Amino acid sequence: MKMRHERELHRDAQSRYRARMKARKEPPCTPATVSSPTTPTAITSPTAPESRRAYNTNYRRKYRAQQTRQKQLAVRQKDRERKTPTGARKKKHSVGKQGPVATSITQSAAKVSKQLPKSPRSFERVMKKVANNLTPRKRSSLSKITKTKKDLFNKASASCLLGVIEELKRSTCNAARPARLLTMITCARVMKKYRLGLMASSILGVRYKTLLSPSTAHHRPLSNEVLERKSRRSERSQNHDAEVISFYMASEHTRELPLKKKVTKVNGSDNLQAGFVLDIPLRRLYEEYTEKSMQCDRQIASKECDLVAHKYELVDKVLCKKSPVSAFHRSSCLNGSCEKCRDFDPTIRKLFQEVTEELQEKVLTWHEWVRKPVTFKTKDGESKTTVRRVLESKFGTIDELVDGLVKDFNSTAQGSFPFHLFIARWQYLQVRELKEHLPPNSILTILDFAQNWSVHFQNEIKSACYSKEQVTLHPIVVYYNDPVLNTLVRESLIFLSNDLNHDFYAVQAFVKRMYDYLRTERKLVIEREFRYTDGCSAQYKSIGPFVVLHNSLNELKSTVMQNYFGSEHGKYESDGENAITKSAVDRAILSGKVVIRNAEEMFAYCEQNLSVDEGVSRRVYMLENHIEHTGYDHGSYRTVKGTRKIHSIYASGNEMKTRPLSCMCPPCLSASPARCENTSYVAQWETIKLKKRQVPVNERPLRVSEDAIPVPGPSQVSCQDHNSQKMPEGSAESQFEVGKYVAVKAGHSKWYAGQLLTVDQENCEAEVNFMRMMPGENYF
């Protein structure tokens, strides 16, 4: 119906248009007719100028009568621009606000004024509505023409108030405290009344919460307690801030992470810094900090725990209370000889008694790291079984969970769990003491193998993911007294190698290279080395490394004291250097700056872009691909008894001296252990000898006395060929007589010496009485 109505309206409009055209006197313009070729006629045109002008005018009028309204306006505008002189057009644009432009503004203002309401109330509403809908630029332009003396006064007052607040912020005296509170309370009242808090916060540079919080306390008097509140962080000295940071970043509290994602840039520069993590809960560190009568940065809020918040709190509740002047529990409590706290079982069960009663009938789930045999297949397809630590989920009652906790609390590799935590913190504390009192002509080294770096590329093919090359990284962090700067210098020597065999031979090769570099490049005189590593048996803590340590005086021309961190607590500064190197190399590869395929290319990039050779913190990269994994007859020595409990060892002549804990007190550093300051925790040096192990009979050389009966040679000892039942060729039956000495070999085993008891020539069998080696001797 709607479309039909529109068609009818359109037809009515057309009929009215035709009627208007008929009413005109002039007939519509018709095209000129062309006669047939047989009767040619010419189109006549006026010859006189007046007639031609009249003809053109009539033609244009007829043509425009057929144009639309928009077309007519466009033609007129173009005609005006054509008739206007060029100079006049330029002058019109350069006039600006004078002449026609000013006139148009006046006319526009007059038109707007006629439309505005006459009532002041209505005028205010309309103008307010218009102002709220303006763009920010228009609103800023409008504010320039509406300023009054009152606005100028308010701006000057705000500027003055801002200056007062800045001056009060910088003031550190307690006398400025009342003025500061009074200013903030006054500002808060005004801002809250007119809802200008956010604007005032941005102008005055004061937090919104701080600006409005005093408004609720304006009715309270300024008591002495308020005036004597703790000063803000900005009012403290820089020395105190450095002291707080050094406490929390101490080696016994913080660990450097070997994670690439935790590496950050220092103050926006290109220098990289490894990430850190607290090894001790923040709440406990705060308590230790306040016990030393030092001010803390801020109050640390923690949720109250009815049971135990962390492992250190559990140790504090189980053992006797610590002495106020000591950071550790008494040694008798730690080693389990204290009569009051040596039985951990009833104390732990008492702590969890309430929870045990509530969860008595419920089945609980927990996770535990356990040693478990794991079978896997090698590259050759052979099955191999080894013991590994795996995370296992366990289900049971609360009693079983507490039983497991008590069992683990009483037994660790070094003894009880409290003693395990004590060893970890004690060893880290000794490193810090050694840094502060490093003897002359001595160096402190921290060693550890990093996880191998896998070669990868920015745009690699799919098959490259399954055959990646690897590079060995072994950072060595060295502390020494620089003879030029006359201060303690930290230098990181990061060794790169294509050799993926991580054993003590590789460690010794890196250490030798380190000694050559420090003595030739840094001009150091090294007489003693204090070395700290973890307890990896293949690299640092077994009979093989002990044999290398025993020969260190001859090879390195220096006395080496090997120290070990606590078990499972070996993360330290070398891990941070590992993270920095891997993170920088990975970023360069992902950004397309470099392509690294092996250790040589990685060394070239790191040496050029990551080396630092200035100041008190330096970093050097070295390439070591030629490593010999032979030369020490460590297989002929016996394992040192109690190796896992040794945390300090050094060679003294033909003997080795060991300690269960390290000690870096001044008397011990000056080679006077009899006057050790930590005798309550650290035992005296114990002397041990590296003993040769007893070689089995089949592996030792045979030594016979002069009056003994000769033993037949290897070519005559085989009594029987395994592939036949005949006697060996070239052998005489007289050689195998009862009472003679022979050497016997069964299959692929060793040769054994013995005396013939019986001989069966027909069945080619013999009964032999084998000789035994005398204990402690190498003859039979």
PDB file of C-alpha atoms in Angstrom, residues 243-257 275-292 294 311-312 322 327-328 421 424-432 435 565 569 571-572:
ATOM      1  CA  GLU A 243      71.241  -1.095  54.822  1.00  0.00           C
ATOM      2  CA  VAL A 244      67.726  -2.513  54.515  1.00  0.00           C
ATOM      3  CA  ILE A 245      68.320  -3.651  50.933  1.00  0.00           C
ATOM      4  CA  SER A 246      71.620  -5.292  51.822  1.00  0.00           C
ATOM      5  CA  PHE A 247      69.934  -7.204  54.648  1.00  0.00           C
ATOM      6  CA  TYR A 248      67.218  -8.663  52.443  1.00  0.00           C
ATOM      7  CA  MET A 249      69.649  -9.321  49.566  1.00  0.00           C
ATOM      8  CA  ALA A 250      72.201 -11.095  51.767  1.00  0.00           C
ATOM      9  CA  SER A 251      73.520 -14.396  50.464  1.00  0.00           C
ATOM     10  CA  GLU A 252      71.960 -16.400  53.301  1.00  0.00           C
ATOM     11  CA  HIS A 253      68.515 -14.936  52.539  1.00  0.00           C
ATOM     12  CA  THR A 254      68.351 -14.660  48.741  1.00  0.00           C
ATOM     13  CA  ARG A 255      69.080 -16.957  45.808  1.00  0.00           C
ATOM     14  CA  GLU A 256      69.872 -16.030  42.222  1.00  0.00           C
ATOM     15  CA  LEU A 257      67.626 -17.791  39.734  1.00  0.00           C
ATOM     16  CA  GLY A 275      66.284 -12.573  39.094  1.00  0.00           C
ATOM     17  CA  PHE A 276      66.251 -13.227  42.826  1.00  0.00           C
ATOM     18  CA  VAL A 277      63.981 -15.145  45.173  1.00  0.00           C
ATOM     19  CA  LEU A 278      63.821 -15.169  48.962  1.00  0.00           C
ATOM     20  CA  ASP A 279      64.834 -18.485  50.459  1.00  0.00           C
ATOM     21  CA  ILE A 280      63.348 -17.472  53.814  1.00  0.00           C
ATOM     22  CA  PRO A 281      59.760 -16.223  54.266  1.00  0.00           C
ATOM     23  CA  LEU A 282      59.357 -12.460  54.376  1.00  0.00           C
ATOM     24  CA  ARG A 283      57.677 -12.529  57.772  1.00  0.00           C
ATOM     25  CA  ARG A 284      60.624 -14.316  59.372  1.00  0.00           C
ATOM     26  CA  LEU A 285      63.111 -11.914  57.790  1.00  0.00           C
ATOM     27  CA  TYR A 286      61.114  -9.007  59.178  1.00  0.00           C
ATOM     28  CA  GLU A 287      61.265 -10.518  62.663  1.00  0.00           C
ATOM     29  CA  GLU A 288      65.028 -11.026  62.394  1.00  0.00           C
ATOM     30  CA  TYR A 289      65.386  -7.481  61.137  1.00  0.00           C
ATOM     31  CA  THR A 290      63.456  -5.954  64.037  1.00  0.00           C
ATOM     32  CA  GLU A 291      65.383  -8.059  66.549  1.00  0.00           C
ATOM     33  CA  LYS A 292      68.512  -6.162  65.544  1.00  0.00           C
ATOM     34  CA  MET A 294      66.635  -1.546  63.109  1.00  0.00           C
ATOM     35  CA  LYS A 311      59.342 -24.733  57.781  1.00  0.00           C
ATOM     36  CA  TYR A 312      61.444 -22.314  59.833  1.00  0.00           C
ATOM     37  CA  LYS A 322      67.186 -19.436  70.530  1.00  0.00           C
ATOM     38  CA  ALA A 327      71.015 -16.258  64.989  1.00  0.00           C
ATOM     39  CA  PHE A 328      70.935 -20.064  65.358  1.00  0.00           C
ATOM     40  CA  LEU A 421      68.441 -26.095  57.297  1.00  0.00           C
ATOM     41  CA  ALA A 424      72.391 -24.431  54.331  1.00  0.00           C
ATOM     42  CA  ARG A 425      72.226 -21.053  56.099  1.00  0.00           C
ATOM     43  CA  TRP A 426      75.621 -21.478  57.761  1.00  0.00           C
ATOM     44  CA  GLN A 427      77.446 -22.142  54.490  1.00  0.00           C
ATOM     45  CA  TYR A 428      75.879 -19.117  52.820  1.00  0.00           C
ATOM     46  CA  LEU A 429      76.809 -17.003  55.815  1.00  0.00           C
ATOM     47  CA  GLN A 430      80.455 -18.067  55.526  1.00  0.00           C
ATOM     48  CA  VAL A 431      80.542 -16.897  51.905  1.00  0.00           C
ATOM     49  CA  ARG A 432      79.433 -13.445  52.993  1.00  0.00           C
ATOM     50  CA  LYS A 435      83.796 -11.569  50.888  1.00  0.00           C
ATOM     51  CA  PHE A 565      76.902 -25.674  50.000  1.00  0.00           C
ATOM     52  CA  HIS A 569      70.821 -25.524  48.442  1.00  0.00           C
ATOM     53  CA  LYS A 571      71.972 -22.207  43.819  1.00  0.00           C
ATOM     54  CA  TYR A 572      74.158 -19.124  43.912  1.00  0.00           C
TER      55      TYR A 572
END
